mmCIF file of C-alpha atoms (C1' of nucleotides) in Angstrom:
data_model
loop_
_atom_site.group_PDB
_atom_site.id
_atom_site.type_symbol
_atom_site.label_atom_id
_atom_site.label_comp_id
_atom_site.label_asym_id
_atom_site.label_seq_id
_atom_site.Cartn_x
_atom_site.Cartn_y
_atom_site.Cartn_z
ATOM 1 C CA MET A 1 -9.986 0.586 25.892
ATOM 2 C CA PRO A 2 -12.653 0.151 23.252
ATOM 3 C CA ASP A 3 -11.218 0.335 19.775
ATOM 4 C CA ILE A 4 -14.110 2.079 18.214
ATOM 5 C CA VAL A 5 -14.046 5.020 20.570
ATOM 6 C CA GLN A 6 -10.341 5.465 20.010
ATOM 7 C CA LYS A 7 -10.942 5.605 16.329
ATOM 8 C CA ARG A 8 -13.613 8.231 16.481
ATOM 9 C CA GLN A 9 -11.487 10.492 18.603
ATOM 10 C CA ARG A 10 -8.515 9.914 16.414
ATOM 11 C CA LEU A 11 -10.319 10.896 13.258
ATOM 12 C CA GLU A 12 -11.495 13.996 15.040
ATOM 13 C CA ALA A 13 -7.978 14.850 16.123
ATOM 14 C CA ILE A 14 -6.705 14.346 12.607
ATOM 15 C CA ARG A 15 -9.240 16.763 11.184
ATOM 16 C CA GLU A 16 -8.345 19.248 13.827
ATOM 17 C CA LEU A 17 -4.626 18.998 13.235
ATOM 18 C CA LEU A 18 -5.039 19.287 9.510
ATOM 19 C CA SER A 19 -7.092 22.407 9.731
ATOM 20 C CA SER A 20 -4.518 24.218 11.797
ATOM 21 C CA SER A 21 -1.193 22.991 10.563
ATOM 22 C CA LEU A 22 0.414 21.564 7.521
ATOM 23 C CA VAL A 23 1.089 17.866 7.533
ATOM 24 C CA SER A 24 3.323 16.441 4.836
ATOM 25 C CA SER A 25 3.447 12.798 5.652
ATOM 26 C CA GLN A 26 1.605 10.177 7.564
ATOM 27 C CA ASP A 27 4.577 9.695 9.784
ATOM 28 C CA GLU A 28 4.657 13.352 10.668
ATOM 29 C CA LEU A 29 0.993 13.085 11.518
ATOM 30 C CA ARG A 30 1.746 10.064 13.611
ATOM 31 C CA ARG A 31 4.288 12.024 15.667
ATOM 32 C CA LYS A 32 1.936 14.941 16.164
ATOM 33 C CA LEU A 33 -0.812 12.644 17.286
ATOM 34 C CA ARG A 34 1.537 10.943 19.683
ATOM 35 C CA ARG A 35 2.133 14.229 21.426
ATOM 36 C CA ARG A 36 -1.563 14.321 22.036
ATOM 37 C CA GLY A 37 -1.491 10.923 23.561
ATOM 38 C CA ILE A 38 -2.800 9.124 20.507
ATOM 39 C CA HIS A 39 -0.487 6.339 19.539
ATOM 40 C CA VAL A 40 -1.060 4.434 16.335
ATOM 41 C CA THR A 41 0.975 3.157 13.436
ATOM 42 C CA GLN A 42 1.338 4.596 9.975
ATOM 43 C CA ALA A 43 -0.723 1.720 8.624
ATOM 44 C CA THR A 44 -3.689 2.775 10.657
ATOM 45 C CA LEU A 45 -3.282 6.357 9.584
ATOM 46 C CA SER A 46 -3.184 5.337 5.972
ATOM 47 C CA ARG A 47 -6.591 3.725 6.480
ATOM 48 C CA ASP A 48 -7.912 6.670 8.432
ATOM 49 C CA MET A 49 -6.851 9.117 5.818
ATOM 50 C CA HIS A 50 -8.482 7.111 3.131
ATOM 51 C CA GLU A 51 -11.643 7.102 5.156
ATOM 52 C CA LEU A 52 -11.534 10.848 5.616
ATOM 53 C CA GLN A 53 -11.077 11.168 1.857
ATOM 54 C CA LEU A 54 -8.160 13.456 2.328
ATOM 55 C CA LEU A 55 -6.419 15.060 -0.572
ATOM 56 C CA LYS A 56 -2.691 15.262 -0.871
ATOM 57 C CA GLY A 57 -1.052 18.091 -2.680
ATOM 58 C CA PRO A 58 2.455 19.431 -2.956
ATOM 59 C CA GLY A 59 2.088 21.157 0.385
ATOM 60 C CA GLY A 60 0.632 18.337 2.359
ATOM 61 C CA TYR A 61 -2.692 16.851 3.259
ATOM 62 C CA SER A 62 -5.960 18.663 3.398
ATOM 63 C CA LEU A 63 -9.568 18.065 4.136
ATOM 64 C CA PRO A 64 -11.822 17.322 1.172
ATOM 65 C CA ASN A 65 -13.850 20.521 1.237
ATOM 66 C CA GLY A 66 -12.174 23.754 0.435
ATOM 67 C CA ASN A 67 -9.340 23.465 2.761
ATOM 68 C CA GLY A 68 -5.771 24.087 2.093
ATOM 69 C CA ASN A 69 -3.509 22.274 -0.142
ATOM 70 C CA GLY A 70 -0.676 23.227 -2.265
ATOM 71 C CA ALA A 71 2.744 24.437 -2.910
ATOM 72 C CA ALA A 72 5.596 26.141 -1.289
ATOM 73 C CA ARG A 73 7.411 24.884 1.657
ATOM 74 C CA SER A 74 10.996 24.902 0.658
ATOM 75 C CA GLY A 75 13.562 27.038 2.324
ATOM 76 C CA ASN A 76 12.040 30.332 3.049
ATOM 77 C CA GLY A 77 13.804 30.428 6.318
ATOM 78 C CA ALA A 78 10.728 30.867 8.396
ATOM 79 C CA ALA A 79 8.479 28.427 10.074
ATOM 80 C CA VAL A 80 10.715 25.497 9.383
ATOM 81 C CA VAL A 81 10.356 24.693 13.010
ATOM 82 C CA ASP A 82 9.575 21.183 13.957
ATOM 83 C CA ASP A 83 6.455 22.959 15.048
ATOM 84 C CA ASP A 84 3.367 21.956 16.907
ATOM 85 C CA ALA A 85 3.504 25.077 18.948
ATOM 86 C CA PRO A 86 0.479 27.056 17.900
ATOM 87 C CA PRO A 87 1.794 28.816 14.842
ATOM 88 C CA SER A 88 2.028 32.556 14.973
ATOM 89 C CA VAL A 89 0.383 34.846 12.480
ATOM 90 C CA ALA A 90 3.713 36.440 11.741
ATOM 91 C CA GLU A 91 5.240 33.100 10.845
ATOM 92 C CA MET A 92 2.275 32.197 8.667
ATOM 93 C CA ILE A 93 2.280 35.469 6.804
ATOM 94 C CA ASP A 94 5.985 35.171 6.405
ATOM 95 C CA SER A 95 5.702 31.686 5.029
ATOM 96 C CA PHE A 96 2.547 31.753 2.999
ATOM 97 C CA GLY A 97 1.369 35.340 2.604
ATOM 98 C CA MET A 98 1.501 36.959 -0.801
ATOM 99 C CA ARG A 99 -0.471 40.164 -0.547
ATOM 100 C CA ALA A 100 -3.128 41.896 1.484
ATOM 101 C CA GLN A 101 -5.772 44.340 0.474
ATOM 102 C CA GLN A 102 -8.430 46.143 2.366
ATOM 103 C CA ALA A 103 -12.020 46.390 1.180
ATOM 104 C CA LEU A 104 -14.274 48.401 3.440
ATOM 105 C CA ASN A 105 -14.339 46.597 6.756
ATOM 106 C CA GLN A 106 -12.621 43.523 5.407
ATOM 107 C CA VAL A 107 -9.109 42.560 4.521
ATOM 108 C CA VAL A 108 -8.397 39.980 1.864
ATOM 109 C CA VAL A 109 -5.126 38.118 2.171
ATOM 110 C CA HIS A 110 -3.876 35.986 -0.637
ATOM 111 C CA THR A 111 -1.565 33.133 0.218
ATOM 112 C CA VAL A 112 0.145 30.336 -1.553
ATOM 113 C CA MET A 113 -2.102 27.351 -2.183
ATOM 114 C CA GLY A 114 -2.962 25.780 1.092
ATOM 115 C CA GLY A 115 -1.837 28.652 3.219
ATOM 116 C CA ALA A 116 -5.204 30.207 3.861
ATOM 117 C CA GLN A 117 -6.529 27.695 6.357
ATOM 118 C CA PRO A 118 -3.496 27.703 8.634
ATOM 119 C CA LEU A 119 -3.241 31.464 8.481
ATOM 120 C CA ALA A 120 -6.871 31.845 9.456
ATOM 121 C CA ALA A 121 -6.347 29.409 12.275
ATOM 122 C CA ALA A 122 -3.402 31.410 13.534
ATOM 123 C CA LEU A 123 -5.406 34.615 13.345
ATOM 124 C CA ASP A 124 -8.248 33.041 15.262
ATOM 125 C CA TYR A 125 -5.790 31.732 17.790
ATOM 126 C CA GLU A 126 -4.210 35.126 18.437
ATOM 127 C CA LYS A 127 -7.578 36.814 18.820
ATOM 128 C CA TRP A 128 -6.675 40.211 17.503
ATOM 129 C CA PRO A 129 -9.077 42.755 18.955
ATOM 130 C CA GLU A 130 -9.631 44.338 15.535
ATOM 131 C CA VAL A 131 -10.750 41.048 14.043
ATOM 132 C CA VAL A 132 -14.306 39.888 14.273
ATOM 133 C CA GLY A 133 -13.795 36.707 12.332
ATOM 134 C CA THR A 134 -12.068 35.001 9.442
ATOM 135 C CA ILE A 135 -13.059 32.770 6.559
ATOM 136 C CA ALA A 136 -10.542 30.801 4.581
ATOM 137 C CA GLY A 137 -10.603 29.049 1.235
ATOM 138 C CA ASP A 138 -7.646 27.455 -0.477
ATOM 139 C CA ASP A 139 -5.505 30.462 -1.014
ATOM 140 C CA THR A 140 -7.585 33.355 0.253
ATOM 141 C CA VAL A 141 -8.448 34.517 3.746
ATOM 142 C CA LEU A 142 -11.186 37.002 4.395
ATOM 143 C CA ILE A 143 -10.725 38.899 7.624
ATOM 144 C CA ILE A 144 -13.752 40.730 8.918
ATOM 145 C CA CYS A 145 -13.290 43.768 11.148
ATOM 146 C CA PRO A 146 -15.840 45.885 12.980
ATOM 147 C CA ASP A 147 -15.244 48.880 10.734
ATOM 148 C CA GLN A 148 -13.164 50.348 7.994
ATOM 149 C CA ARG A 149 -10.623 51.948 10.317
ATOM 150 C CA ARG A 150 -9.798 48.703 12.080
ATOM 151 C CA ALA A 151 -9.548 46.955 8.717
ATOM 152 C CA GLY A 152 -6.974 49.528 7.722
ATOM 153 C CA GLU A 153 -4.928 48.803 10.785
ATOM 154 C CA VAL A 154 -5.008 45.109 10.179
ATOM 155 C CA GLU A 155 -4.058 45.540 6.562
ATOM 156 C CA SER A 156 -1.040 47.633 7.347
ATOM 157 C CA ARG A 157 0.109 45.342 10.081
ATOM 158 C CA ILE A 158 -0.045 42.393 7.728
ATOM 159 C CA ARG A 159 1.681 44.345 5.021
ATOM 160 C CA THR A 160 4.506 45.035 7.383
ATOM 161 C CA MET A 161 4.837 41.337 8.008
ATOM 162 C CA LEU A 162 4.857 40.699 4.310
ATOM 163 C CA GLU A 163 7.679 43.106 3.678
ATOM 164 C CA SER A 164 9.960 41.957 6.436
ATOM 165 C CA MET B 1 13.812 17.503 -30.567
ATOM 166 C CA PRO B 2 14.115 20.316 -28.115
ATOM 167 C CA ASP B 3 13.453 19.291 -24.572
ATOM 168 C CA ILE B 4 11.522 22.343 -23.657
ATOM 169 C CA VAL B 5 8.929 21.911 -26.338
ATOM 170 C CA GLN B 6 8.431 18.318 -25.334
ATOM 171 C CA LYS B 7 7.795 19.387 -21.833
ATOM 172 C CA ARG B 8 5.194 21.957 -22.701
ATOM 173 C CA GLN B 9 3.270 19.515 -24.803
ATOM 174 C CA ARG B 10 3.564 16.875 -22.176
ATOM 175 C CA LEU B 11 2.130 19.090 -19.440
ATOM 176 C CA GLU B 12 -0.625 19.935 -21.821
ATOM 177 C CA ALA B 13 -1.332 16.286 -22.489
ATOM 178 C CA ILE B 14 -1.341 15.500 -18.792
ATOM 179 C CA ARG B 15 -3.963 18.135 -18.101
ATOM 180 C CA GLU B 16 -6.032 16.801 -20.934
ATOM 181 C CA LEU B 17 -5.796 13.210 -19.797
ATOM 182 C CA LEU B 18 -6.644 14.094 -16.241
ATOM 183 C CA SER B 19 -9.727 15.968 -17.206
ATOM 184 C CA SER B 20 -11.080 13.100 -19.204
ATOM 185 C CA SER B 21 -9.985 10.003 -17.386
ATOM 186 C CA LEU B 22 -9.086 8.772 -13.983
ATOM 187 C CA VAL B 23 -5.449 8.306 -13.239
ATOM 188 C CA SER B 24 -4.442 6.561 -10.056
ATOM 189 C CA SER B 25 -0.718 6.417 -10.284
ATOM 190 C CA GLN B 26 2.139 8.040 -12.043
ATOM 191 C CA ASP B 27 2.955 4.800 -13.739
ATOM 192 C CA GLU B 28 -0.540 4.514 -15.101
ATOM 193 C CA LEU B 29 -0.178 8.039 -16.427
ATOM 194 C CA ARG B 30 3.110 7.075 -17.984
ATOM 195 C CA ARG B 31 1.480 4.232 -19.876
ATOM 196 C CA LYS B 32 -1.353 6.415 -21.087
ATOM 197 C CA LEU B 33 1.057 9.047 -22.304
ATOM 198 C CA ARG B 34 3.078 6.414 -24.058
ATOM 199 C CA ARG B 35 0.053 5.534 -26.155
ATOM 200 C CA ARG B 36 0.055 9.114 -27.302
ATOM 201 C CA GLY B 37 3.653 8.882 -28.303
ATOM 202 C CA ILE B 38 4.953 10.632 -25.251
ATOM 203 C CA HIS B 39 7.586 8.562 -23.582
ATOM 204 C CA VAL B 40 9.033 9.606 -20.242
ATOM 205 C CA THR B 41 9.860 8.028 -16.955
ATOM 206 C CA GLN B 42 7.974 8.111 -13.710
ATOM 207 C CA ALA B 43 10.603 10.424 -12.267
ATOM 208 C CA THR B 44 9.816 13.066 -14.826
ATOM 209 C CA LEU B 45 6.131 12.713 -14.233
ATOM 210 C CA SER B 46 6.636 13.151 -10.524
ATOM 211 C CA ARG B 47 8.287 16.463 -11.284
ATOM 212 C CA ASP B 48 5.631 17.443 -13.780
ATOM 213 C CA MET B 49 2.863 16.682 -11.389
ATOM 214 C CA HIS B 50 4.490 18.715 -8.729
ATOM 215 C CA GLU B 51 4.732 21.575 -11.151
ATOM 216 C CA LEU B 52 1.069 21.288 -12.079
ATOM 217 C CA GLN B 53 0.223 21.318 -8.401
ATOM 218 C CA LEU B 54 -1.933 18.292 -8.797
ATOM 219 C CA LEU B 55 -3.921 16.915 -5.939
ATOM 220 C CA LYS B 56 -4.206 13.243 -5.184
ATOM 221 C CA GLY B 57 -7.356 11.992 -3.626
ATOM 222 C CA PRO B 58 -9.112 8.694 -3.153
ATOM 223 C CA GLY B 59 -10.157 8.698 -6.776
ATOM 224 C CA GLY B 60 -6.853 9.540 -8.321
ATOM 225 C CA TYR B 61 -5.178 12.691 -9.443
ATOM 226 C CA SER B 62 -6.979 15.877 -10.267
ATOM 227 C CA LEU B 63 -6.266 19.398 -11.337
ATOM 228 C CA PRO B 64 -5.750 21.905 -8.552
ATOM 229 C CA ASN B 65 -8.916 23.913 -9.046
ATOM 230 C CA GLY B 66 -12.137 22.366 -8.139
ATOM 231 C CA ASN B 67 -12.094 19.721 -10.708
ATOM 232 C CA GLY B 68 -13.178 16.231 -10.317
ATOM 233 C CA ASN B 69 -11.719 14.078 -7.690
ATOM 234 C CA GLY B 70 -12.771 10.686 -6.670
ATOM 235 C CA ALA B 71 -16.362 10.067 -7.391
ATOM 236 C CA ALA B 72 -18.875 11.735 -9.613
ATOM 237 C CA ARG B 73 -17.792 12.864 -12.938
ATOM 238 C CA SER B 74 -20.698 12.355 -15.263
ATOM 239 C CA GLY B 75 -21.563 15.032 -17.691
ATOM 240 C CA ASN B 76 -23.811 17.986 -17.308
ATOM 241 C CA GLY B 77 -23.978 18.663 -20.981
ATOM 242 C CA ALA B 78 -22.608 22.135 -20.895
ATOM 243 C CA ALA B 79 -19.055 23.326 -21.076
ATOM 244 C CA VAL B 80 -17.698 19.983 -22.048
ATOM 245 C CA VAL B 81 -15.536 21.914 -24.389
ATOM 246 C CA ASP B 82 -12.348 20.510 -25.678
ATOM 247 C CA ASP B 83 -11.016 22.395 -22.727
ATOM 248 C CA ASP B 84 -7.561 22.775 -21.426
ATOM 249 C CA ALA B 85 -7.826 26.391 -22.033
ATOM 250 C CA PRO B 86 -8.286 27.759 -18.556
ATOM 251 C CA PRO B 87 -12.030 27.770 -18.177
ATOM 252 C CA SER B 88 -13.734 31.098 -18.593
ATOM 253 C CA VAL B 89 -15.942 32.694 -16.035
ATOM 254 C CA ALA B 90 -18.694 32.949 -18.621
ATOM 255 C CA GLU B 91 -18.585 29.227 -19.216
ATOM 256 C CA MET B 92 -18.584 28.470 -15.542
ATOM 257 C CA ILE B 93 -21.495 30.742 -14.791
ATOM 258 C CA ASP B 94 -23.281 29.268 -17.718
ATOM 259 C CA SER B 95 -22.694 25.738 -16.507
ATOM 260 C CA PHE B 96 -22.997 26.033 -12.774
ATOM 261 C CA GLY B 97 -24.365 29.423 -11.869
ATOM 262 C CA MET B 98 -27.792 29.715 -10.353
ATOM 263 C CA ARG B 99 -28.110 33.216 -8.994
ATOM 264 C CA ALA B 100 -26.094 36.177 -7.881
ATOM 265 C CA GLN B 101 -26.792 38.758 -5.235
ATOM 266 C CA GLN B 102 -24.934 41.772 -4.011
ATOM 267 C CA ALA B 103 -24.394 42.552 -0.338
ATOM 268 C CA LEU B 104 -22.514 45.785 0.269
ATOM 269 C CA ASN B 105 -19.116 45.259 -1.295
ATOM 270 C CA GLN B 106 -19.635 41.575 -1.768
ATOM 271 C CA VAL B 107 -21.419 39.430 -4.288
ATOM 272 C CA VAL B 108 -22.688 36.016 -3.391
ATOM 273 C CA VAL B 109 -23.096 33.561 -6.250
ATOM 274 C CA HIS B 110 -24.937 30.327 -5.784
ATOM 275 C CA THR B 111 -24.049 27.431 -7.990
ATOM 276 C CA VAL B 112 -24.936 23.831 -8.341
ATOM 277 C CA MET B 113 -23.239 21.566 -5.840
ATOM 278 C CA GLY B 114 -19.559 21.472 -6.568
ATOM 279 C CA GLY B 115 -19.616 24.416 -8.877
ATOM 280 C CA ALA B 116 -18.330 27.001 -6.477
ATOM 281 C CA GLN B 117 -14.702 26.008 -6.485
ATOM 282 C CA PRO B 118 -14.251 25.945 -10.257
ATOM 283 C CA LEU B 119 -16.074 29.221 -10.618
ATOM 284 C CA ALA B 120 -13.886 30.867 -8.046
ATOM 285 C CA ALA B 121 -10.845 29.517 -9.770
ATOM 286 C CA ALA B 122 -11.996 30.953 -13.065
ATOM 287 C CA LEU B 123 -12.626 34.312 -11.464
ATOM 288 C CA ASP B 124 -9.199 34.296 -9.886
ATOM 289 C CA TYR B 125 -7.696 33.369 -13.191
ATOM 290 C CA GLU B 126 -9.308 36.196 -15.079
ATOM 291 C CA LYS B 127 -8.266 38.696 -12.472
ATOM 292 C CA TRP B 128 -11.141 41.107 -12.790
ATOM 293 C CA PRO B 129 -10.014 44.503 -11.599
ATOM 294 C CA GLU B 130 -13.164 44.946 -9.515
ATOM 295 C CA VAL B 131 -12.474 41.784 -7.587
ATOM 296 C CA VAL B 132 -10.241 41.764 -4.556
ATOM 297 C CA GLY B 133 -10.623 38.094 -3.866
ATOM 298 C CA THR B 134 -12.949 35.120 -3.813
ATOM 299 C CA ILE B 135 -13.736 32.407 -1.364
ATOM 300 C CA ALA B 136 -15.640 29.293 -2.344
ATOM 301 C CA GLY B 137 -17.439 26.605 -0.459
ATOM 302 C CA ASP B 138 -19.320 23.773 -2.072
ATOM 303 C CA ASP B 139 -22.086 25.689 -3.773
ATOM 304 C CA THR B 140 -21.482 29.286 -2.850
ATOM 305 C CA VAL B 141 -18.866 31.762 -3.947
ATOM 306 C CA LEU B 142 -18.233 34.955 -2.068
ATOM 307 C CA ILE B 143 -16.727 37.656 -4.229
ATOM 308 C CA ILE B 144 -15.144 40.539 -2.422
ATOM 309 C CA CYS B 145 -14.886 43.908 -4.161
ATOM 310 C CA PRO B 146 -13.220 47.123 -3.035
ATOM 311 C CA ASP B 147 -16.519 48.875 -2.560
ATOM 312 C CA GLN B 148 -20.254 48.767 -3.085
ATOM 313 C CA ARG B 149 -20.171 50.270 -6.546
ATOM 314 C CA ARG B 150 -17.740 47.743 -7.932
ATOM 315 C CA ALA B 151 -19.743 44.923 -6.336
ATOM 316 C CA GLY B 152 -22.764 46.219 -8.209
ATOM 317 C CA GLU B 153 -20.898 46.078 -11.478
ATOM 318 C CA VAL B 154 -19.769 42.562 -10.867
ATOM 319 C CA GLU B 155 -23.234 41.457 -9.854
ATOM 320 C CA SER B 156 -24.832 42.816 -12.989
ATOM 321 C CA ARG B 157 -22.162 41.357 -15.227
ATOM 322 C CA ILE B 158 -22.711 37.940 -13.696
ATOM 323 C CA ARG B 159 -26.455 38.321 -13.937
ATOM 324 C CA THR B 160 -26.096 38.971 -17.627
ATOM 325 C CA MET B 161 -24.168 35.775 -17.992
ATOM 326 C CA LEU B 162 -26.816 33.934 -16.077
ATOM 327 C CA GLU B 163 -29.589 35.141 -18.307
ATOM 328 C CA SER B 164 -27.947 34.511 -21.623
ATOM 329 C "C1'" DC C 1 34.467 27.572 -32.198
ATOM 330 C "C1'" DT C 2 34.714 26.870 -27.085
ATOM 331 C "C1'" DG C 3 33.350 27.326 -22.396
ATOM 332 C "C1'" DT C 4 29.666 28.348 -19.206
ATOM 333 C "C1'" DC C 5 25.064 28.229 -17.560
ATOM 334 C "C1'" DG C 6 20.527 26.744 -16.863
ATOM 335 C "C1'" DA C 7 16.848 23.543 -18.024
ATOM 336 C "C1'" DT C 8 15.340 18.860 -18.674
ATOM 337 C "C1'" DT C 9 15.707 14.161 -18.143
ATOM 338 C "C1'" DG C 10 16.876 9.134 -16.831
ATOM 339 C "C1'" DC C 11 18.648 6.125 -13.489
ATOM 340 C "C1'" DA C 12 19.062 4.462 -9.064
ATOM 341 C "C1'" DT C 13 17.515 4.822 -4.731
ATOM 342 C "C1'" DA C 14 15.567 6.974 -0.512
ATOM 343 C "C1'" DC C 15 11.315 7.938 1.200
ATOM 344 C "C1'" DT C 16 6.182 7.552 1.750
ATOM 345 C "C1'" DT C 17 1.846 5.192 1.411
ATOM 346 C "C1'" DA C 18 -1.211 1.123 0.678
ATOM 347 C "C1'" DT C 19 -2.133 -3.618 1.452
ATOM 348 C "C1'" DT C 20 -1.815 -8.371 3.019
ATOM 349 C "C1'" DC C 21 -1.923 -11.367 6.804
ATOM 350 C "C1'" DA C 22 -2.601 -12.554 11.444
ATOM 351 C "C1'" DT C 23 -4.383 -11.188 15.929
ATOM 352 C "C1'" DT C 24 -7.508 -9.284 19.244
ATOM 353 C "C1'" DC C 25 -11.772 -7.963 21.001
ATOM 354 C "C1'" DA C 26 -16.736 -6.981 21.374
ATOM 355 C "C1'" DA C 27 -21.226 -8.409 20.034
ATOM 356 C "C1'" DG C 28 -24.337 -11.845 18.708
ATOM 357 C "C1'" DT C 29 -26.158 -16.693 18.436
ATOM 358 C "C1'" DG C 30 -27.393 -21.260 19.755
ATOM 359 C "C1'" DC D 1 -20.446 -21.159 27.726
ATOM 360 C "C1'" DA D 2 -18.525 -22.178 23.017
ATOM 361 C "C1'" DC D 3 -18.635 -20.566 18.351
ATOM 362 C "C1'" DT D 4 -19.037 -17.204 14.708
ATOM 363 C "C1'" DT D 5 -18.624 -12.720 12.763
ATOM 364 C "C1'" DG D 6 -16.966 -8.235 11.829
ATOM 365 C "C1'" DA D 7 -14.283 -4.124 13.062
ATOM 366 C "C1'" DA D 8 -9.829 -2.414 14.288
ATOM 367 C "C1'" DT D 9 -5.093 -2.755 14.437
ATOM 368 C "C1'" DG D 10 0.098 -3.817 14.056
ATOM 369 C "C1'" DA D 11 3.935 -5.844 11.589
ATOM 370 C "C1'" DA D 12 5.850 -6.754 7.436
ATOM 371 C "C1'" DT D 13 6.107 -5.749 2.888
ATOM 372 C "C1'" DA D 14 4.443 -4.395 -1.700
ATOM 373 C "C1'" DA D 15 3.339 -0.395 -4.350
ATOM 374 C "C1'" DG D 16 3.992 4.166 -5.426
ATOM 375 C "C1'" DT D 17 6.425 8.823 -5.258
ATOM 376 C "C1'" DA D 18 10.265 12.050 -4.703
ATOM 377 C "C1'" DT D 19 15.083 13.238 -5.231
ATOM 378 C "C1'" DG D 20 20.392 13.289 -5.645
ATOM 379 C "C1'" DC D 21 23.383 12.819 -9.262
ATOM 380 C "C1'" DA D 22 25.188 12.839 -13.712
ATOM 381 C "C1'" DA D 23 24.447 13.341 -18.663
ATOM 382 C "C1'" DT D 24 22.653 16.040 -22.434
ATOM 383 C "C1'" DC D 25 21.144 19.950 -24.997
ATOM 384 C "C1'" DG D 26 20.219 24.718 -26.356
ATOM 385 C "C1'" DA D 27 21.370 29.587 -25.571
ATOM 386 C "C1'" DC D 28 24.796 32.747 -25.361
ATOM 387 C "C1'" DA D 29 29.158 35.359 -24.146
ATOM 388 C "C1'" DG D 30 33.914 35.604 -25.331
#
DNA sequence: CTGTCGATTGCATACTTATTCATTCAAGTG
DNA sequence: CACTTGAATGAATAAGTATGCAATCGACAG
């Protein structure tokens, strides 16, 4: 197996993993990659991550652009799972969500630093019918709905999750 | 000397150092602080840095916002203020802003490359009542308002800043 | 004053990441 | 084909970061 191909795919996989889940250490990343059939050592990952110019913050690694990074992880009870199962929106909101507010046909959800990207990924994954699309920054997710009514529904559903 | 005062000043000093020089390790930071008469151990700095939510990238540590990381740092002349006071939106617009345009309940602000993140951070920090949330890319900030009217207000306020 | 509580810190150490060194392999070169 | 060169990688280990624990200090109730 040609090394160079392996590498390209691996970097791709790393980017993908990072955009949809929080990774706190290179070893954790190594285990997640292994489940995808990619088997490398921490040393290699260290080099990969340098190459990808990743940032590391209190909450784990993140892509250089505007992706997630940040705080909070400690015992909040939820989502402490060893994970790798596609994370659910409920879990994400429970773990990272801070507040949600509707604005016309959109809903803005504020999260802890670094929570926006995973939350958006979870929303995308669950494909809510009222959601047309999402955009995530570091700590803010913009959810776009077809109309004001649907946005209202989404807002209240998220608020419920926040309160629980 | 009261511990708590020490700490406040130290965090302050760390922010200042980071914004004006590259720091690659906590031990390096420790040495730099020592030259300023602040003497603490790496352990304490680890805790401080966690508290400041610093990011670590290829180029060293950086403040959580959109500040410098890794490469590029040179001056743009403006807003080189003594800083450390959370940067104001006015300053940011002045330094990075290029144009602003309303779209329904949103306002899109274009900035110079790399200016979006800091501007969004400043907006978040000032917590304008007309702003529900912001999302920033590399050179574009999307500001979400509750409705079209408020978006208009925000747009014109920003335009004023741009012209000045 | 005395005891309790919470915050801050240093020390020692566990844990995580970067780097050195050697190896392997593919692509050129003569 | 034999040799050289450069990229990629693992193993071992150096370098760097986080954390459990105990000590200290100020605030404050009794």
